[in-house]
Amino acid sequence: MCNRYVTPSRAEIERFWHIGNRNQPRWWEAAVHPRAAGPFVRAHDIGRDLVVGQWALIPHFAKSAKLPYQTNNARSEELTSKASYRQPWQLGQRCIIPAMSFDEPCWETGRNVWWQFRRSDGAPWGLAGLWNTWTDPATGEVLESYTMLTINADAHPLMRRMHKPDPTKSATAQDKRSVIPIGVSDVDCWLTGSVEEASSLLRLAPEDIFDAKPVEVPSLGGANAITQQALW
């Protein structure tokens, strides 16, 4: 599961996904964490819209925007069955989540070492997501929100190395997860295609598209040393 990513600038998002410059200046933090505000791209009558919402999807049946469970990541295998995501998926409420990089924990050394993932071609990631618009029944406030889709990565040579392994399960049954990049040529299909067409894009990216390495954390030494765990 992804719990931190860094967005491109507003101008980069507009330019790369051909949105136009009708949007307001950036009004989100570059580093996005669960339940913080982040940008996403969705289909619009005249093309595409850049929207800002909460990174944690608020389902239509929620009584409050503050959910007692996490919805910033959604397993793609559960989109037709999970109550929180079933309606947005069936209604075609799909979006692109722009990211310059995202972070994942690697436990190969026996401790949490954070890795950062960029694209090897230097372009931003366009990650698969779902969005929803929710109205607070108490106040009438309308809130936008989104979730990032993930897929099983137990067979992926790179992504299977991430996350803490479960010692009770075999290497092929860990359910390691990966985000799902949507290529530039597939954006229109993802945003406006049928459920069947969108489902065909729920796949792992090839290993060579990733530029991945451990995050370098400066050490202060002695009792004031900063651990990587403390930064996330």
PDB file of C-alpha atoms in Angstrom:
ATOM      1  CA  MET A   1       0.000   0.000   0.000  1.00  0.00           C
ATOM      2  CA  CYS A   2       1.177   3.517  -0.764  1.00  0.00           C
ATOM      3  CA  ASN A   3       0.944   6.052   2.063  1.00  0.00           C
ATOM      4  CA  ARG A   4       3.052   8.914   0.723  1.00  0.00           C
ATOM      5  CA  TYR A   5       3.673  10.448  -2.690  1.00  0.00           C
ATOM      6  CA  VAL A   6       4.903  13.734  -4.144  1.00  0.00           C
ATOM      7  CA  THR A   7       2.893  15.588  -6.773  1.00  0.00           C
ATOM      8  CA  PRO A   8       4.082  17.537  -9.809  1.00  0.00           C
ATOM      9  CA  SER A   9       3.421  21.278  -9.919  1.00  0.00           C
ATOM     10  CA  ARG A  10       0.060  22.530 -11.163  1.00  0.00           C
ATOM     11  CA  ALA A  11       1.646  23.701 -14.427  1.00  0.00           C
ATOM     12  CA  GLU A  12       3.301  20.298 -14.960  1.00  0.00           C
ATOM     13  CA  ILE A  13      -0.009  18.517 -14.409  1.00  0.00           C
ATOM     14  CA  GLU A  14      -1.841  20.812 -16.810  1.00  0.00           C
ATOM     15  CA  ARG A  15       0.850  20.442 -19.466  1.00  0.00           C
ATOM     16  CA  PHE A  16       1.385  16.683 -19.205  1.00  0.00           C
ATOM     17  CA  TRP A  17      -2.305  15.706 -19.125  1.00  0.00           C
ATOM     18  CA  HIS A  18      -3.470  18.494 -21.478  1.00  0.00           C
ATOM     19  CA  ILE A  19      -5.916  20.058 -19.052  1.00  0.00           C
ATOM     20  CA  GLY A  20      -5.487  23.737 -19.923  1.00  0.00           C
ATOM     21  CA  ASN A  21      -4.680  26.548 -17.535  1.00  0.00           C
ATOM     22  CA  ARG A  22      -8.170  27.395 -16.322  1.00  0.00           C
ATOM     23  CA  ASN A  23      -7.340  26.097 -12.828  1.00  0.00           C
ATOM     24  CA  GLN A  24      -6.479  28.065  -9.716  1.00  0.00           C
ATOM     25  CA  PRO A  25      -2.903  28.171  -8.359  1.00  0.00           C
ATOM     26  CA  ARG A  26      -1.804  25.050  -6.513  1.00  0.00           C
ATOM     27  CA  TRP A  27      -3.610  24.720  -3.217  1.00  0.00           C
ATOM     28  CA  TRP A  28      -2.191  21.479  -1.913  1.00  0.00           C
ATOM     29  CA  GLU A  29       1.097  20.421  -0.314  1.00  0.00           C
ATOM     30  CA  ALA A  30       3.616  18.738  -2.613  1.00  0.00           C
ATOM     31  CA  ALA A  31       3.968  15.703  -0.312  1.00  0.00           C
ATOM     32  CA  VAL A  32       0.584  14.030   0.112  1.00  0.00           C
ATOM     33  CA  HIS A  33      -0.327  11.721   3.001  1.00  0.00           C
ATOM     34  CA  PRO A  34      -3.600   9.855   3.692  1.00  0.00           C
ATOM     35  CA  ARG A  35      -6.562  12.191   4.367  1.00  0.00           C
ATOM     36  CA  ALA A  36      -4.612  15.222   3.176  1.00  0.00           C
ATOM     37  CA  ALA A  37      -5.637  17.234   0.117  1.00  0.00           C
ATOM     38  CA  GLY A  38      -4.220  16.160  -3.236  1.00  0.00           C
ATOM     39  CA  PRO A  39      -4.920  16.690  -6.948  1.00  0.00           C
ATOM     40  CA  PHE A  40      -6.494  14.254  -9.365  1.00  0.00           C
ATOM     41  CA  VAL A  41      -7.539  14.373 -13.015  1.00  0.00           C
ATOM     42  CA  ARG A  42     -10.968  13.238 -14.161  1.00  0.00           C
ATOM     43  CA  ALA A  43     -13.057  13.434 -17.304  1.00  0.00           C
ATOM     44  CA  HIS A  44     -15.109  16.561 -17.985  1.00  0.00           C
ATOM     45  CA  ASP A  45     -17.653  17.518 -20.629  1.00  0.00           C
ATOM     46  CA  ILE A  46     -15.042  19.617 -22.393  1.00  0.00           C
ATOM     47  CA  GLY A  47     -12.059  17.359 -21.783  1.00  0.00           C
ATOM     48  CA  ARG A  48     -10.370  16.880 -18.442  1.00  0.00           C
ATOM     49  CA  ASP A  49     -10.616  18.575 -15.060  1.00  0.00           C
ATOM     50  CA  LEU A  50      -7.990  19.064 -12.365  1.00  0.00           C
ATOM     51  CA  VAL A  51      -9.712  18.541  -9.019  1.00  0.00           C
ATOM     52  CA  VAL A  52      -8.438  18.686  -5.447  1.00  0.00           C
ATOM     53  CA  GLY A  53      -9.889  16.351  -2.839  1.00  0.00           C
ATOM     54  CA  GLN A  54      -9.127  14.249   0.193  1.00  0.00           C
ATOM     55  CA  TRP A  55      -6.801  11.301  -0.367  1.00  0.00           C
ATOM     56  CA  ALA A  56      -9.147   8.799   1.285  1.00  0.00           C
ATOM     57  CA  LEU A  57     -12.363   8.135  -0.566  1.00  0.00           C
ATOM     58  CA  ILE A  58     -15.571   9.033   1.295  1.00  0.00           C
ATOM     59  CA  PRO A  59     -18.224   6.505   0.203  1.00  0.00           C
ATOM     60  CA  HIS A  60     -21.796   7.586  -0.512  1.00  0.00           C
ATOM     61  CA  PHE A  61     -23.132   5.866   2.616  1.00  0.00           C
ATOM     62  CA  ALA A  62     -20.701   7.573   5.041  1.00  0.00           C
ATOM     63  CA  LYS A  63     -22.281   9.495   7.918  1.00  0.00           C
ATOM     64  CA  SER A  64     -19.101  11.531   8.425  1.00  0.00           C
ATOM     65  CA  ALA A  65     -16.031  12.455   6.400  1.00  0.00           C
ATOM     66  CA  LYS A  66     -13.868  11.064   9.231  1.00  0.00           C
ATOM     67  CA  LEU A  67     -13.999   7.344   8.542  1.00  0.00           C
ATOM     68  CA  PRO A  68     -12.950   4.748  11.155  1.00  0.00           C
ATOM     69  CA  TYR A  69     -11.104   2.778   8.442  1.00  0.00           C
ATOM     70  CA  GLN A  70      -8.554   3.550   5.705  1.00  0.00           C
ATOM     71  CA  THR A  71      -9.708   4.229   2.149  1.00  0.00           C
ATOM     72  CA  ASN A  72      -6.629   5.881   0.606  1.00  0.00           C
ATOM     73  CA  ASN A  73      -5.771   2.568  -1.134  1.00  0.00           C
ATOM     74  CA  ALA A  74      -8.212   0.168  -2.784  1.00  0.00           C
ATOM     75  CA  ARG A  75      -7.451  -3.377  -3.890  1.00  0.00           C
ATOM     76  CA  SER A  76      -8.355  -3.594  -7.568  1.00  0.00           C
ATOM     77  CA  GLU A  77      -9.493  -7.189  -7.065  1.00  0.00           C
ATOM     78  CA  GLU A  78     -12.225  -5.938  -4.701  1.00  0.00           C
ATOM     79  CA  LEU A  79     -13.699  -3.094  -6.763  1.00  0.00           C
ATOM     80  CA  THR A  80     -16.868  -4.996  -7.632  1.00  0.00           C
ATOM     81  CA  SER A  81     -17.438  -6.349  -4.125  1.00  0.00           C
ATOM     82  CA  LYS A  82     -16.191  -3.759  -1.609  1.00  0.00           C
ATOM     83  CA  ALA A  83     -19.026  -1.445  -0.553  1.00  0.00           C
ATOM     84  CA  SER A  84     -16.800   1.648  -0.398  1.00  0.00           C
ATOM     85  CA  TYR A  85     -15.666   1.323  -4.021  1.00  0.00           C
ATOM     86  CA  ARG A  86     -18.374  -0.641  -5.839  1.00  0.00           C
ATOM     87  CA  GLN A  87     -20.520   2.355  -6.812  1.00  0.00           C
ATOM     88  CA  PRO A  88     -17.690   4.638  -8.068  1.00  0.00           C
ATOM     89  CA  TRP A  89     -16.300   1.728 -10.083  1.00  0.00           C
ATOM     90  CA  GLN A  90     -19.652   0.849 -11.652  1.00  0.00           C
ATOM     91  CA  LEU A  91     -20.361   4.524 -12.430  1.00  0.00           C
ATOM     92  CA  GLY A  92     -17.012   4.972 -14.162  1.00  0.00           C
ATOM     93  CA  GLN A  93     -15.712   7.497 -11.611  1.00  0.00           C
ATOM     94  CA  ARG A  94     -12.098   6.798 -12.493  1.00  0.00           C
ATOM     95  CA  CYS A  95      -9.265   9.285 -12.188  1.00  0.00           C
ATOM     96  CA  ILE A  96      -5.556   9.797 -12.729  1.00  0.00           C
ATOM     97  CA  ILE A  97      -3.457  10.644  -9.665  1.00  0.00           C
ATOM     98  CA  PRO A  98      -0.378  12.668 -10.732  1.00  0.00           C
ATOM     99  CA  ALA A  99       2.829  11.794  -8.861  1.00  0.00           C
ATOM    100  CA  MET A 100       6.473  12.618  -9.417  1.00  0.00           C
ATOM    101  CA  SER A 101       7.402   9.881  -6.956  1.00  0.00           C
ATOM    102  CA  PHE A 102       5.891   7.560  -4.395  1.00  0.00           C
ATOM    103  CA  ASP A 103       7.435   5.770  -1.429  1.00  0.00           C
ATOM    104  CA  GLU A 104       7.261   2.156  -0.254  1.00  0.00           C
ATOM    105  CA  PRO A 105       8.892   0.356   2.693  1.00  0.00           C
ATOM    106  CA  CYS A 106      11.445  -2.408   2.077  1.00  0.00           C
ATOM    107  CA  TRP A 107      12.155  -4.910   4.879  1.00  0.00           C
ATOM    108  CA  GLU A 108      14.868  -7.004   3.210  1.00  0.00           C
ATOM    109  CA  THR A 109      17.406  -5.902   5.838  1.00  0.00           C
ATOM    110  CA  GLY A 110      15.071  -6.825   8.687  1.00  0.00           C
ATOM    111  CA  ARG A 111      14.101  -3.198   9.283  1.00  0.00           C
ATOM    112  CA  ASN A 112      12.029  -0.596   7.480  1.00  0.00           C
ATOM    113  CA  VAL A 113      14.074   1.117   4.764  1.00  0.00           C
ATOM    114  CA  TRP A 114      12.014   3.522   2.685  1.00  0.00           C
ATOM    115  CA  TRP A 115      12.433   3.429  -1.087  1.00  0.00           C
ATOM    116  CA  GLN A 116      11.434   6.144  -3.514  1.00  0.00           C
ATOM    117  CA  PHE A 117       9.991   5.274  -6.930  1.00  0.00           C
ATOM    118  CA  ARG A 118      10.266   7.558  -9.949  1.00  0.00           C
ATOM    119  CA  ARG A 119       9.815   6.824 -13.625  1.00  0.00           C
ATOM    120  CA  SER A 120      13.000   5.925 -15.468  1.00  0.00           C
ATOM    121  CA  ASP A 121      12.085   8.336 -18.301  1.00  0.00           C
ATOM    122  CA  GLY A 122      11.707  11.286 -15.915  1.00  0.00           C
ATOM    123  CA  ALA A 123       8.006  11.753 -16.665  1.00  0.00           C
ATOM    124  CA  PRO A 124       5.412  11.925 -13.896  1.00  0.00           C
ATOM    125  CA  TRP A 125       3.395   8.896 -12.886  1.00  0.00           C
ATOM    126  CA  GLY A 126      -0.299   8.806 -13.738  1.00  0.00           C
ATOM    127  CA  LEU A 127      -1.643   6.408 -11.118  1.00  0.00           C
ATOM    128  CA  ALA A 128      -5.030   4.714 -11.359  1.00  0.00           C
ATOM    129  CA  GLY A 129      -7.637   5.952  -8.915  1.00  0.00           C
ATOM    130  CA  LEU A 130     -11.335   6.295  -8.176  1.00  0.00           C
ATOM    131  CA  TRP A 131     -13.073   9.501  -7.075  1.00  0.00           C
ATOM    132  CA  ASN A 132     -16.297  10.327  -5.308  1.00  0.00           C
ATOM    133  CA  THR A 133     -18.284  13.442  -4.418  1.00  0.00           C
ATOM    134  CA  TRP A 134     -19.934  13.317  -0.990  1.00  0.00           C
ATOM    135  CA  THR A 135     -22.367  15.734   0.646  1.00  0.00           C
ATOM    136  CA  ASP A 136     -22.252  16.111   4.420  1.00  0.00           C
ATOM    137  CA  PRO A 137     -25.819  15.371   5.586  1.00  0.00           C
ATOM    138  CA  ALA A 138     -25.384  17.668   8.586  1.00  0.00           C
ATOM    139  CA  THR A 139     -23.966  20.769   6.887  1.00  0.00           C
ATOM    140  CA  GLY A 140     -24.608  20.333   3.159  1.00  0.00           C
ATOM    141  CA  GLU A 141     -20.866  20.750   2.472  1.00  0.00           C
ATOM    142  CA  VAL A 142     -19.746  19.015  -0.723  1.00  0.00           C
ATOM    143  CA  LEU A 143     -16.413  17.189  -0.483  1.00  0.00           C
ATOM    144  CA  GLU A 144     -14.315  15.593  -3.215  1.00  0.00           C
ATOM    145  CA  SER A 145     -12.210  12.535  -2.385  1.00  0.00           C
ATOM    146  CA  TYR A 146     -10.243   9.795  -4.120  1.00  0.00           C
ATOM    147  CA  THR A 147      -8.481   6.492  -3.589  1.00  0.00           C
ATOM    148  CA  MET A 148      -5.390   4.956  -5.210  1.00  0.00           C
ATOM    149  CA  LEU A 149      -5.804   1.502  -6.747  1.00  0.00           C
ATOM    150  CA  THR A 150      -3.358  -1.323  -6.060  1.00  0.00           C
ATOM    151  CA  ILE A 151      -2.778  -4.777  -7.512  1.00  0.00           C
ATOM    152  CA  ASN A 152      -1.128  -7.969  -6.308  1.00  0.00           C
ATOM    153  CA  ALA A 153       2.633  -7.848  -6.941  1.00  0.00           C
ATOM    154  CA  ASP A 154       3.812 -11.203  -5.539  1.00  0.00           C
ATOM    155  CA  ALA A 155       5.260 -12.110  -8.958  1.00  0.00           C
ATOM    156  CA  HIS A 156       6.784  -8.707  -9.769  1.00  0.00           C
ATOM    157  CA  PRO A 157      10.610  -8.744  -9.550  1.00  0.00           C
ATOM    158  CA  LEU A 158      10.782  -5.294  -7.930  1.00  0.00           C
ATOM    159  CA  MET A 159       7.516  -4.575  -6.146  1.00  0.00           C
ATOM    160  CA  ARG A 160       7.419  -7.966  -4.423  1.00  0.00           C
ATOM    161  CA  ARG A 161      10.490  -6.800  -2.472  1.00  0.00           C
ATOM    162  CA  MET A 162       8.502  -4.045  -0.780  1.00  0.00           C
ATOM    163  CA  HIS A 163       6.510  -4.189   2.468  1.00  0.00           C
ATOM    164  CA  LYS A 164       7.039  -6.365   5.500  1.00  0.00           C
ATOM    165  CA  PRO A 165       6.687 -10.076   4.712  1.00  0.00           C
ATOM    166  CA  ASP A 166       4.283 -12.312   6.600  1.00  0.00           C
ATOM    167  CA  PRO A 167       6.364 -15.227   7.944  1.00  0.00           C
ATOM    168  CA  THR A 168       3.282 -17.439   8.049  1.00  0.00           C
ATOM    169  CA  LYS A 169       2.751 -17.205   4.291  1.00  0.00           C
ATOM    170  CA  SER A 170       4.750 -18.451   1.307  1.00  0.00           C
ATOM    171  CA  ALA A 171       6.576 -16.056  -1.030  1.00  0.00           C
ATOM    172  CA  THR A 172       3.837 -16.457  -3.642  1.00  0.00           C
ATOM    173  CA  ALA A 173       0.973 -15.780  -1.209  1.00  0.00           C
ATOM    174  CA  GLN A 174       2.132 -12.588   0.519  1.00  0.00           C
ATOM    175  CA  ASP A 175      -0.263 -10.261  -1.319  1.00  0.00           C
ATOM    176  CA  LYS A 176       2.430  -7.634  -1.783  1.00  0.00           C
ATOM    177  CA  ARG A 177       0.840  -4.620  -3.448  1.00  0.00           C
ATOM    178  CA  SER A 178       1.766  -2.181  -6.221  1.00  0.00           C
ATOM    179  CA  VAL A 179       0.228   0.992  -7.553  1.00  0.00           C
ATOM    180  CA  ILE A 180      -1.118   0.825 -11.125  1.00  0.00           C
ATOM    181  CA  PRO A 181       0.391   3.307 -13.601  1.00  0.00           C
ATOM    182  CA  ILE A 182      -1.787   4.361 -16.533  1.00  0.00           C
ATOM    183  CA  GLY A 183       0.220   5.151 -19.680  1.00  0.00           C
ATOM    184  CA  VAL A 184      -0.365   8.409 -21.529  1.00  0.00           C
ATOM    185  CA  SER A 185      -1.901   6.578 -24.486  1.00  0.00           C
ATOM    186  CA  ASP A 186      -4.379   4.831 -22.158  1.00  0.00           C
ATOM    187  CA  VAL A 187      -5.594   7.877 -20.206  1.00  0.00           C
ATOM    188  CA  ASP A 188      -8.749   8.455 -22.267  1.00  0.00           C
ATOM    189  CA  CYS A 189      -9.644   4.778 -22.082  1.00  0.00           C
ATOM    190  CA  TRP A 190      -9.165   4.816 -18.316  1.00  0.00           C
ATOM    191  CA  LEU A 191     -11.179   7.989 -17.759  1.00  0.00           C
ATOM    192  CA  THR A 192     -14.049   7.432 -20.191  1.00  0.00           C
ATOM    193  CA  GLY A 193     -13.957   3.815 -21.372  1.00  0.00           C
ATOM    194  CA  SER A 194     -16.293   1.028 -20.338  1.00  0.00           C
ATOM    195  CA  VAL A 195     -15.755  -0.967 -17.162  1.00  0.00           C
ATOM    196  CA  GLU A 196     -14.452  -3.819 -19.308  1.00  0.00           C
ATOM    197  CA  GLU A 197     -11.981  -1.535 -21.101  1.00  0.00           C
ATOM    198  CA  ALA A 198     -10.795  -0.018 -17.825  1.00  0.00           C
ATOM    199  CA  SER A 199     -10.426  -3.470 -16.272  1.00  0.00           C
ATOM    200  CA  SER A 200      -7.930  -4.409 -19.000  1.00  0.00           C
ATOM    201  CA  LEU A 201      -5.638  -1.615 -17.746  1.00  0.00           C
ATOM    202  CA  LEU A 202      -5.438  -3.013 -14.207  1.00  0.00           C
ATOM    203  CA  ARG A 203      -1.989  -4.529 -14.585  1.00  0.00           C
ATOM    204  CA  LEU A 204       1.535  -4.284 -13.227  1.00  0.00           C
ATOM    205  CA  ALA A 205       4.051  -1.999 -14.901  1.00  0.00           C
ATOM    206  CA  PRO A 206       7.250  -3.579 -16.302  1.00  0.00           C
ATOM    207  CA  GLU A 207      10.282  -3.445 -14.027  1.00  0.00           C
ATOM    208  CA  ASP A 208      12.305  -1.247 -16.388  1.00  0.00           C
ATOM    209  CA  ILE A 209       9.871   1.655 -16.095  1.00  0.00           C
ATOM    210  CA  PHE A 210      10.868   2.134 -12.446  1.00  0.00           C
ATOM    211  CA  ASP A 211      13.751   4.220 -11.140  1.00  0.00           C
ATOM    212  CA  ALA A 212      13.782   2.959  -7.553  1.00  0.00           C
ATOM    213  CA  LYS A 213      16.276   3.406  -4.756  1.00  0.00           C
ATOM    214  CA  PRO A 214      16.430   3.757  -0.976  1.00  0.00           C
ATOM    215  CA  VAL A 215      15.635   7.196   0.378  1.00  0.00           C
ATOM    216  CA  GLU A 216      18.775   8.886   1.671  1.00  0.00           C
ATOM    217  CA  VAL A 217      18.202  10.244   5.157  1.00  0.00           C
ATOM    218  CA  PRO A 218      20.868  12.524   6.665  1.00  0.00           C
ATOM    219  CA  SER A 219      22.174  11.313  10.004  1.00  0.00           C
ATOM    220  CA  LEU A 220      22.748  13.719  12.884  1.00  0.00           C
ATOM    221  CA  GLY A 221      24.660  11.098  14.826  1.00  0.00           C
ATOM    222  CA  GLY A 222      24.573  10.233  18.527  1.00  0.00           C
ATOM    223  CA  ALA A 223      21.373  10.509  20.515  1.00  0.00           C
ATOM    224  CA  ASN A 224      19.851  12.875  17.961  1.00  0.00           C
ATOM    225  CA  ALA A 225      20.124  10.500  15.011  1.00  0.00           C
ATOM    226  CA  ILE A 226      17.027  10.553  12.832  1.00  0.00           C
ATOM    227  CA  THR A 227      15.773   7.181  11.756  1.00  0.00           C
ATOM    228  CA  GLN A 228      13.940   6.615   8.516  1.00  0.00           C
ATOM    229  CA  GLN A 229      11.023   5.231  10.470  1.00  0.00           C
ATOM    230  CA  ALA A 230      10.601   8.551  12.266  1.00  0.00           C
ATOM    231  CA  LEU A 231      10.177  10.457   9.030  1.00  0.00           C
ATOM    232  CA  TRP A 232       7.063   8.566   7.961  1.00  0.00           C
TER     233      TRP A 232
END
